[in-house]
Amino acid sequence: MSAYADHIATVKARFDEALTATGFDSVLIYAGQPRVAFLDDNPAPYKVNPLFKYWVPVIESPKSAIFYQPGQKPVVFLFKPRDFWHAEVKIPAEEWQQHVELIVIDNQEKMTDWLGDKIKSAAFIGEDFAEPVASWPVKARNPANLIDHLHFHRAIKTAWEVENMRQANKLAAKAHLAARDAFMAGASELEIHHAYLAAINFRESQVPYNSIVALNEHGAVLHYDVYETSAPEQSRSFLIDAGALYRGYCADITRTYSREEGFFADLIEAMDDAQQSLLSEIKPGINYYELHVSQHLKIAKILGEFGFVKGTAESIYEQGYSSAFFPHGLGHFIGLQVHDVGGFLANDRGDTIARDPRHPFLRLLRDVEVGQVFTIEPGLYVVDQLLEEHAGNKDFNWDKIAELRPYGGIRIEDSIVVGTDGNNENLTRDAFAELGS
Ligand code: GLY
Ligand code: MN
Ligand code: MN
């Protein structure tokens, strides 16, 4: 069986179980359609419904839909408008077409006519802000129990999904190296951003999230995406968090660079070691929360050793000092979505795992299992808003922190496929290694 054949068999089985558990006969998954800006008729970039691209690697065909009834072949209604305003959508012959009944439509009524009364017993999954979708007489719209069931099981990736993420990481790694070279050559943030996109022939709307391209102090702004058009007088440090998409699957990579030897380069190396040493702790059965705390302790140790804060790793962590420097979560599931879903689900019935208010931004609280793919992305930044809370605290070496401020911060992010007994695959490091980096 090919990897895709195996994947779609798994998707079918997961839908069969989810539909049985929630009492629906069938499902109608709508790909979605672009929204237009207020009082305008210009479409915003279109992003396909992730549960549509779970079935078929089709990401650029808005207004398409999939109808699936257990025991039957999934029916893909592929929308191809016949008009003289837009270029014709080309759908090359691909393997997925052998596994579905493909019906090309140029009008959504053709789909509802084909479905007839069947639509009345279908659960609908998708966005329905526009007509005629808003008036389709489906049985239920986005039922939470069905979606939770699907989301819980999506955490375990098929071999085909992992291969797509491997390819996405290869693309992103190539673009990261081009961005690094542009930084080393003294380029502006916008020029670096362009170098990134050009390296892989992507347009901006094709990357899975707004790339974070941050020079110097900007590295401390966790979601910085402003892109200064001129280079700073002195380009000291560079934090880039940028991904790529392959067949609808995401890469999400962060790297931090220094243009100088010395203190900041040493700190990057210490953070890289801390991230690498955490990777060896990833084993089925451990909870992701434990990994997050373990990474905090390693960062706390670095904070002590570099003299930012006084104390042992444990006391720095226990007093909440490490959270001032590492405020975000260790990582998240990744797949069809950058922040893939299901990180808080305790089971497929939709029960959730209680969050710890100490770590409010941690998106993943599940036990680690073979086949999960998640990121590991520790960070260390000078975020003044967070440090204000500790103003006047003598455990903090404010002079040393001032020394770090002009460099912004550090984040290092890889995507990991969990294997048996710690036999994990690092999609990101492997992609860089293949490029000799
Ligand atoms: N790029 C978003 C994140 O790392 O979660
Ligand atoms: Mn991430
Ligand atoms: Mn990222």
Short mmCIF file of C-alpha atoms and ligand atoms in Angstrom, two decimals:
data_model
loop_
_atom_site.label_atom_id
_atom_site.label_comp_id
_atom_site.label_asym_id
_atom_site.label_seq_id
_atom_site.Cartn_x
_atom_site.Cartn_y
_atom_site.Cartn_z
CA MET A 1 0.00 0.00 0.00
CA SER A 2 1.36 3.45 -0.83
CA ALA A 3 1.86 5.96 1.96
CA TYR A 4 -1.09 8.03 0.73
CA ALA A 5 -3.35 4.96 0.39
CA ASP A 6 -2.47 4.09 3.97
CA HIS A 7 -3.11 7.69 5.05
CA ILE A 8 -6.57 7.96 3.51
CA ALA A 9 -7.48 4.54 4.96
CA THR A 10 -6.54 5.92 8.39
CA VAL A 11 -8.52 9.11 7.82
CA LYS A 12 -11.56 7.06 6.79
CA ALA A 13 -11.25 4.82 9.86
CA ARG A 14 -10.98 7.89 12.10
CA PHE A 15 -14.07 9.44 10.55
CA ASP A 16 -15.94 6.12 10.79
CA GLU A 17 -15.26 5.98 14.51
CA ALA A 18 -16.00 9.65 15.10
CA LEU A 19 -19.30 9.50 13.19
CA THR A 20 -20.40 6.35 15.03
CA ALA A 21 -19.45 7.81 18.42
CA THR A 22 -21.38 11.00 17.77
CA GLY A 23 -24.40 9.56 15.96
CA PHE A 24 -24.02 11.10 12.51
CA ASP A 25 -24.55 9.17 9.25
CA SER A 26 -22.24 11.24 7.10
CA VAL A 27 -20.13 14.36 6.94
CA LEU A 28 -19.87 17.24 4.49
CA ILE A 29 -16.54 19.05 4.76
CA TYR A 30 -16.46 22.42 3.09
CA ALA A 31 -13.07 23.72 1.90
CA GLY A 32 -14.09 27.32 2.64
CA GLN A 33 -13.85 30.45 0.55
CA PRO A 34 -12.00 33.76 0.83
CA ARG A 35 -13.46 36.55 2.90
CA VAL A 36 -13.50 40.09 1.57
CA ALA A 37 -12.50 43.16 3.56
CA PHE A 38 -15.25 45.36 5.03
CA LEU A 39 -16.98 47.52 2.38
CA ASP A 40 -14.62 46.08 -0.19
CA ASP A 41 -14.64 43.38 -2.81
CA ASN A 42 -10.98 42.37 -2.62
CA PRO A 43 -10.53 38.83 -1.34
CA ALA A 44 -8.19 38.14 1.57
CA PRO A 45 -5.70 35.28 1.15
CA TYR A 46 -7.59 32.01 1.28
CA LYS A 47 -6.73 29.28 3.79
CA VAL A 48 -8.33 25.92 3.30
CA ASN A 49 -10.23 24.14 6.08
CA PRO A 50 -7.63 21.84 7.68
CA LEU A 51 -10.12 18.96 7.85
CA PHE A 52 -10.54 19.24 4.07
CA LYS A 53 -6.81 18.99 3.36
CA TYR A 54 -6.61 16.09 5.84
CA TRP A 55 -8.30 14.01 3.12
CA VAL A 56 -6.75 15.34 -0.07
CA PRO A 57 -3.70 17.56 -0.69
CA VAL A 58 -5.76 20.28 -2.37
CA ILE A 59 -5.20 23.69 -0.82
CA GLU A 60 -6.09 26.13 -3.58
CA SER A 61 -9.64 25.15 -4.54
CA PRO A 62 -12.08 27.22 -2.50
CA LYS A 63 -15.78 26.29 -2.62
CA SER A 64 -14.92 22.61 -2.98
CA ALA A 65 -16.35 20.03 -0.58
CA ILE A 66 -16.01 16.40 0.44
CA PHE A 67 -18.97 14.19 1.26
CA TYR A 68 -18.21 11.03 3.20
CA GLN A 69 -20.53 8.31 4.30
CA PRO A 70 -18.92 5.30 6.04
CA GLY A 71 -18.65 2.34 3.73
CA GLN A 72 -18.71 4.52 0.59
CA LYS A 73 -15.94 6.16 -1.40
CA PRO A 74 -15.46 9.77 -0.34
CA VAL A 75 -16.87 12.13 -2.96
CA VAL A 76 -14.75 15.20 -3.73
CA PHE A 77 -16.71 18.03 -5.34
CA LEU A 78 -13.90 20.04 -6.85
CA PHE A 79 -14.96 23.57 -7.62
CA LYS A 80 -13.53 24.95 -10.85
CA PRO A 81 -15.20 28.23 -11.76
CA ARG A 82 -15.83 28.78 -15.43
CA ASP A 83 -15.36 32.50 -15.78
CA PHE A 84 -13.16 34.90 -17.68
CA TRP A 85 -11.95 36.80 -14.58
CA HIS A 86 -9.67 34.19 -13.09
CA ALA A 87 -6.97 31.87 -14.34
CA GLU A 88 -8.14 28.32 -14.62
CA VAL A 89 -7.32 26.22 -11.56
CA LYS A 90 -5.12 23.35 -12.64
CA ILE A 91 -5.43 20.09 -10.75
CA PRO A 92 -2.66 17.80 -11.93
CA ALA A 93 -3.40 14.07 -12.04
CA GLU A 94 -2.30 12.71 -8.67
CA GLU A 95 -2.69 9.56 -6.66
CA TRP A 96 -5.40 10.91 -4.37
CA GLN A 97 -7.82 10.99 -7.30
CA GLN A 98 -7.79 7.16 -7.42
CA HIS A 99 -9.12 6.97 -3.89
CA VAL A 100 -12.13 9.24 -4.22
CA GLU A 101 -15.03 9.82 -6.54
CA LEU A 102 -14.07 13.09 -8.18
CA ILE A 103 -16.83 15.37 -9.43
CA VAL A 104 -15.78 18.68 -10.93
CA ILE A 105 -18.39 21.41 -10.42
CA ASP A 106 -18.60 24.99 -11.59
CA ASN A 107 -21.66 25.79 -9.53
CA GLN A 108 -22.41 24.78 -5.94
CA GLU A 109 -25.97 23.80 -6.84
CA LYS A 110 -24.52 20.89 -8.78
CA MET A 111 -23.28 19.51 -5.48
CA THR A 112 -26.54 20.00 -3.60
CA ASP A 113 -28.46 18.49 -6.52
CA TRP A 114 -26.20 15.45 -6.47
CA LEU A 115 -26.62 15.05 -2.69
CA GLY A 116 -30.41 15.50 -2.71
CA ASP A 117 -31.88 14.44 0.66
CA LYS A 118 -28.54 13.03 1.81
CA ILE A 119 -27.47 16.50 2.87
CA LYS A 120 -30.17 16.51 5.58
CA SER A 121 -28.45 13.78 7.58
CA ALA A 122 -24.90 15.10 7.15
CA ALA A 123 -22.84 16.87 9.78
CA PHE A 124 -21.31 19.95 8.18
CA ILE A 125 -17.73 20.98 9.01
CA GLY A 126 -16.49 24.29 7.70
CA GLU A 127 -17.08 28.01 7.53
CA ASP A 128 -20.58 29.02 6.51
CA PHE A 129 -20.55 32.81 6.47
CA ALA A 130 -21.63 32.98 2.82
CA GLU A 131 -24.63 31.85 0.84
CA PRO A 132 -25.61 29.36 -0.37
CA VAL A 133 -23.57 27.45 2.24
CA ALA A 134 -25.29 29.21 5.14
CA SER A 135 -28.65 27.82 3.98
CA TRP A 136 -27.67 24.23 3.21
CA PRO A 137 -30.15 22.07 5.15
CA VAL A 138 -27.54 19.96 6.96
CA LYS A 139 -28.27 18.08 10.18
CA ALA A 140 -25.73 19.98 12.30
CA ARG A 141 -23.07 22.63 11.79
CA ASN A 142 -19.62 22.06 13.23
CA PRO A 143 -20.77 19.78 16.04
CA ALA A 144 -18.20 20.09 18.82
CA ASN A 145 -18.30 16.41 19.79
CA LEU A 146 -17.48 15.30 16.24
CA ILE A 147 -14.69 17.85 15.86
CA ASP A 148 -13.18 16.99 19.27
CA HIS A 149 -13.15 13.31 18.35
CA LEU A 150 -11.32 14.03 15.10
CA HIS A 151 -8.94 16.50 16.69
CA PHE A 152 -7.92 14.13 19.46
CA HIS A 153 -6.82 11.44 17.00
CA ARG A 154 -5.15 13.84 14.59
CA ALA A 155 -2.24 14.04 17.06
CA ILE A 156 -0.86 10.77 15.74
CA LYS A 157 0.49 11.38 12.27
CA THR A 158 0.48 8.88 9.41
CA ALA A 159 3.72 8.11 7.56
CA TRP A 160 2.45 10.21 4.64
CA GLU A 161 1.92 13.20 6.91
CA VAL A 162 5.40 12.85 8.39
CA GLU A 163 6.90 12.67 4.90
CA ASN A 164 5.11 15.89 3.96
CA MET A 165 6.50 17.60 7.06
CA ARG A 166 9.97 16.26 6.23
CA GLN A 167 9.68 17.99 2.84
CA ALA A 168 8.28 21.18 4.42
CA ASN A 169 11.29 21.27 6.76
CA LYS A 170 13.67 20.84 3.82
CA LEU A 171 12.10 23.82 2.09
CA ALA A 172 12.15 25.95 5.23
CA ALA A 173 15.75 25.01 6.09
CA LYS A 174 16.87 26.08 2.61
CA ALA A 175 15.12 29.42 3.03
CA HIS A 176 16.54 29.85 6.55
CA LEU A 177 20.08 29.53 5.20
CA ALA A 178 19.38 32.20 2.57
CA ALA A 179 17.99 34.46 5.31
CA ARG A 180 21.02 33.85 7.52
CA ASP A 181 23.36 34.76 4.64
CA ALA A 182 21.39 37.95 3.99
CA PHE A 183 21.69 38.87 7.69
CA MET A 184 25.43 38.20 7.69
CA ALA A 185 25.70 40.48 4.62
CA GLY A 186 24.01 43.31 6.56
CA ALA A 187 20.56 43.25 4.93
CA SER A 188 17.46 44.93 6.35
CA GLU A 189 14.61 42.88 7.84
CA LEU A 190 12.53 43.32 4.71
CA GLU A 191 15.43 42.31 2.47
CA ILE A 192 15.99 39.22 4.62
CA HIS A 193 12.30 38.39 4.39
CA HIS A 194 12.48 38.66 0.60
CA ALA A 195 15.62 36.51 0.49
CA TYR A 196 13.75 33.86 2.48
CA LEU A 197 10.80 33.77 0.10
CA ALA A 198 12.94 33.93 -3.03
CA ALA A 199 15.05 30.96 -1.94
CA ILE A 200 12.02 28.68 -2.20
CA ASN A 201 9.94 30.56 -4.78
CA PHE A 202 7.17 31.27 -2.29
CA ARG A 203 4.90 34.27 -2.28
CA GLU A 204 4.11 35.76 1.12
CA SER A 205 0.63 34.25 1.27
CA GLN A 206 2.10 30.76 0.87
CA VAL A 207 4.10 30.61 4.10
CA PRO A 208 2.09 29.04 6.91
CA TYR A 209 2.35 32.02 9.27
CA ASN A 210 3.79 35.52 9.25
CA SER A 211 7.55 35.04 9.35
CA ILE A 212 9.26 36.62 12.34
CA VAL A 213 12.34 38.39 10.99
CA ALA A 214 13.88 40.31 13.86
CA LEU A 215 17.19 42.13 14.10
CA ASN A 216 18.75 43.24 17.40
CA GLU A 217 16.20 44.31 20.08
CA HIS A 218 13.31 43.15 17.88
CA GLY A 219 14.16 39.57 18.78
CA ALA A 220 12.49 40.20 22.15
CA VAL A 221 9.11 40.82 20.50
CA LEU A 222 7.73 37.32 20.38
CA HIS A 223 5.58 37.75 17.26
CA TYR A 224 7.55 40.53 15.58
CA ASP A 225 6.49 40.87 11.92
CA VAL A 226 6.95 44.55 11.10
CA TYR A 227 10.03 44.26 8.82
CA GLU A 228 12.05 47.47 8.92
CA THR A 229 12.97 48.57 5.41
CA SER A 230 16.44 49.85 6.27
CA ALA A 231 19.21 47.97 7.99
CA PRO A 232 20.22 49.10 11.47
CA GLU A 233 23.57 50.84 11.79
CA GLN A 234 24.90 47.85 13.63
CA SER A 235 23.32 44.50 12.91
CA ARG A 236 24.26 42.43 15.95
CA SER A 237 21.78 39.59 16.24
CA PHE A 238 19.09 37.90 14.21
CA LEU A 239 16.10 35.82 15.30
CA ILE A 240 14.11 34.21 12.51
CA ASP A 241 10.99 32.11 13.06
CA ALA A 242 9.70 31.09 9.64
CA GLY A 243 8.19 28.04 8.02
CA ALA A 244 7.07 26.49 4.79
CA LEU A 245 4.21 24.40 3.51
CA TYR A 246 4.36 21.13 1.58
CA ARG A 247 1.15 19.49 0.39
CA GLY A 248 -0.67 21.42 3.09
CA TYR A 249 1.68 20.40 5.94
CA CYS A 250 3.69 22.90 7.93
CA ALA A 251 7.24 23.51 9.00
CA ASP A 252 7.90 25.93 11.87
CA ILE A 253 11.58 26.66 12.48
CA THR A 254 13.39 29.23 14.60
CA ARG A 255 17.08 30.02 14.58
CA THR A 256 19.09 32.78 16.24
CA TYR A 257 22.41 34.12 14.99
CA SER A 258 25.07 36.49 16.21
CA ARG A 259 27.37 38.49 13.98
CA GLU A 260 29.96 38.75 16.72
CA GLU A 261 31.93 36.25 18.75
CA GLY A 262 31.59 36.58 22.50
CA PHE A 263 28.83 36.89 25.05
CA PHE A 264 25.73 36.61 22.85
CA ALA A 265 27.20 33.86 20.65
CA ASP A 266 28.05 31.94 23.85
CA LEU A 267 24.51 32.37 25.10
CA ILE A 268 23.12 31.01 21.81
CA GLU A 269 25.39 28.01 22.15
CA ALA A 270 24.25 27.39 25.74
CA MET A 271 20.59 27.59 24.66
CA ASP A 272 21.26 25.25 21.75
CA ASP A 273 22.85 22.73 24.14
CA ALA A 274 19.89 23.05 26.51
CA GLN A 275 17.44 22.41 23.66
CA GLN A 276 19.44 19.45 22.39
CA SER A 277 19.75 17.89 25.81
CA LEU A 278 15.98 18.14 26.27
CA LEU A 279 15.44 16.16 23.08
CA SER A 280 16.93 13.08 24.73
CA GLU A 281 14.18 13.25 27.40
CA ILE A 282 11.36 12.87 24.88
CA LYS A 283 9.97 9.39 25.38
CA PRO A 284 6.51 7.86 25.08
CA GLY A 285 4.73 8.07 28.42
CA ILE A 286 6.28 11.29 29.68
CA ASN A 287 3.90 14.25 29.80
CA TYR A 288 4.76 17.24 27.62
CA TYR A 289 4.27 19.46 30.68
CA GLU A 290 7.21 17.67 32.35
CA LEU A 291 9.35 18.49 29.32
CA HIS A 292 8.32 22.13 29.60
CA VAL A 293 9.35 22.25 33.27
CA SER A 294 12.58 20.42 32.55
CA GLN A 295 13.41 22.99 29.87
CA HIS A 296 12.67 25.78 32.35
CA LEU A 297 15.17 24.28 34.78
CA LYS A 298 17.82 24.14 32.07
CA ILE A 299 17.16 27.77 31.16
CA ALA A 300 17.20 28.71 34.84
CA LYS A 301 20.65 27.13 35.07
CA ILE A 302 21.83 29.23 32.13
CA LEU A 303 20.38 32.37 33.71
CA GLY A 304 22.42 31.60 36.84
CA GLU A 305 25.61 30.67 35.01
CA PHE A 306 25.57 33.75 32.81
CA GLY A 307 24.90 35.89 35.87
CA PHE A 308 21.47 37.31 34.91
CA VAL A 309 19.87 36.03 38.10
CA LYS A 310 21.20 34.74 41.43
CA GLY A 311 20.33 31.29 42.72
CA THR A 312 20.26 27.63 41.86
CA ALA A 313 18.31 26.42 38.84
CA GLU A 314 15.57 25.16 41.17
CA SER A 315 15.25 28.40 43.13
CA ILE A 316 15.26 30.50 39.95
CA TYR A 317 12.48 28.35 38.54
CA GLU A 318 10.48 28.09 41.78
CA GLN A 319 10.44 31.85 42.27
CA GLY A 320 9.11 32.32 38.74
CA TYR A 321 12.21 34.16 37.57
CA SER A 322 12.76 31.92 34.53
CA SER A 323 9.23 32.77 33.32
CA ALA A 324 10.26 36.41 33.00
CA PHE A 325 12.85 35.34 30.41
CA PHE A 326 11.05 32.34 28.91
CA PRO A 327 7.38 33.31 28.98
CA HIS A 328 5.92 31.14 26.21
CA GLY A 329 5.26 27.44 25.97
CA LEU A 330 7.90 24.88 25.07
CA GLY A 331 6.00 24.00 21.91
CA HIS A 332 2.90 22.62 20.26
CA PHE A 333 1.65 19.91 17.97
CA ILE A 334 2.34 20.63 14.32
CA GLY A 335 0.88 19.20 11.11
CA LEU A 336 -1.93 20.50 8.94
CA GLN A 337 -1.81 23.59 11.12
CA VAL A 338 1.24 25.27 12.60
CA HIS A 339 -0.37 25.13 16.01
CA ASP A 340 -2.02 21.82 15.39
CA VAL A 341 -5.12 21.08 17.39
CA GLY A 342 -5.84 18.78 20.30
CA GLY A 343 -3.07 19.75 22.71
CA PHE A 344 -5.48 20.11 25.64
CA LEU A 345 -7.76 17.16 24.89
CA ALA A 346 -7.75 14.41 27.53
CA ASN A 347 -9.71 11.98 25.32
CA ASP A 348 -11.82 11.83 22.17
CA ARG A 349 -14.97 12.70 24.12
CA GLY A 350 -13.80 16.28 24.40
CA ASP A 351 -12.73 16.35 28.06
CA THR A 352 -9.90 18.80 28.53
CA ILE A 353 -6.76 18.75 30.62
CA ALA A 354 -6.64 21.51 33.24
CA ARG A 355 -4.08 24.21 32.49
CA ASP A 356 -1.52 25.30 35.05
CA PRO A 357 -1.83 29.07 35.65
CA ARG A 358 1.95 29.16 36.12
CA HIS A 359 2.37 28.29 32.45
CA PRO A 360 -0.65 29.86 30.77
CA PHE A 361 0.79 29.83 27.25
CA LEU A 362 1.69 26.17 27.07
CA ARG A 363 -0.42 24.69 24.25
CA LEU A 364 0.33 21.02 24.80
CA LEU A 365 -0.46 19.08 27.96
CA ARG A 366 -0.84 15.55 26.66
CA ASP A 367 1.24 12.48 27.30
CA VAL A 368 3.87 11.92 24.67
CA GLU A 369 2.97 9.08 22.26
CA VAL A 370 4.69 7.41 19.33
CA GLY A 371 3.68 9.15 16.11
CA GLN A 372 3.07 12.60 17.57
CA VAL A 373 4.90 15.50 15.97
CA PHE A 374 5.56 18.61 18.03
CA THR A 375 7.94 21.50 18.26
CA ILE A 376 10.55 22.09 20.95
CA GLU A 377 11.23 25.82 21.05
CA PRO A 378 12.86 27.19 24.18
CA GLY A 379 13.52 30.91 24.34
CA LEU A 380 15.33 33.50 26.43
CA TYR A 381 14.56 37.20 25.91
CA VAL A 382 14.73 40.60 27.54
CA VAL A 383 11.04 41.51 27.69
CA ASP A 384 10.89 44.71 29.74
CA GLN A 385 7.18 44.37 30.42
CA LEU A 386 7.83 41.07 32.21
CA LEU A 387 10.95 42.25 34.00
CA GLU A 388 9.08 45.25 35.45
CA GLU A 389 7.40 42.84 37.85
CA HIS A 390 10.81 42.20 39.40
CA ALA A 391 12.01 45.81 39.47
CA GLY A 392 14.28 46.42 42.46
CA ASN A 393 14.77 42.68 43.08
CA LYS A 394 18.41 42.20 44.08
CA ASP A 395 18.43 38.62 42.73
CA PHE A 396 18.42 40.15 39.25
CA ASN A 397 21.67 41.53 37.87
CA TRP A 398 20.24 44.53 36.03
CA ASP A 399 23.60 45.51 34.49
CA LYS A 400 23.99 42.08 32.96
CA ILE A 401 20.41 42.19 31.66
CA ALA A 402 21.14 45.60 30.12
CA GLU A 403 24.05 43.97 28.30
CA LEU A 404 21.67 41.44 26.72
CA ARG A 405 18.90 43.93 25.83
CA PRO A 406 20.47 45.16 22.54
CA TYR A 407 20.44 41.57 21.24
CA GLY A 408 16.74 41.02 21.90
CA GLY A 409 16.64 37.33 22.58
CA ILE A 410 17.10 33.76 21.49
CA ARG A 411 14.73 31.04 20.34
CA ILE A 412 15.65 27.72 18.80
CA GLU A 413 12.86 25.61 17.36
CA ASP A 414 12.83 22.13 15.87
CA SER A 415 10.04 19.71 15.00
CA ILE A 416 10.27 16.24 16.50
CA VAL A 417 8.56 13.00 15.45
CA VAL A 418 8.20 10.76 18.49
CA GLY A 419 9.56 7.25 17.98
CA THR A 420 9.70 4.23 20.27
CA ASP A 421 12.09 4.40 23.27
CA GLY A 422 13.44 7.82 22.48
CA ASN A 423 14.17 6.88 18.89
CA ASN A 424 12.90 10.24 17.73
CA GLU A 425 13.35 11.97 14.40
CA ASN A 426 14.34 15.61 14.35
CA LEU A 427 12.81 16.80 11.07
CA THR A 428 14.47 20.18 11.34
CA ARG A 429 18.06 19.24 12.21
CA ASP A 430 17.96 16.50 9.58
CA ALA A 431 16.84 19.02 6.97
CA PHE A 432 19.69 21.41 7.84
CA ALA A 433 22.18 18.51 7.93
CA GLU A 434 21.17 17.52 4.41
CA LEU A 435 22.08 21.05 3.34
CA GLY A 436 25.46 20.70 5.06
CA SER A 437 24.54 22.98 7.93
N1 GLY B 1 5.86 30.35 14.70
C1 GLY B 1 4.93 30.24 15.74
C2 GLY B 1 5.40 29.37 16.79
O1 GLY B 1 6.57 29.08 16.88
O2 GLY B 1 4.66 28.84 17.55
MN MN B 2 6.24 26.93 17.02
MN MN B 3 7.92 29.19 15.29
#
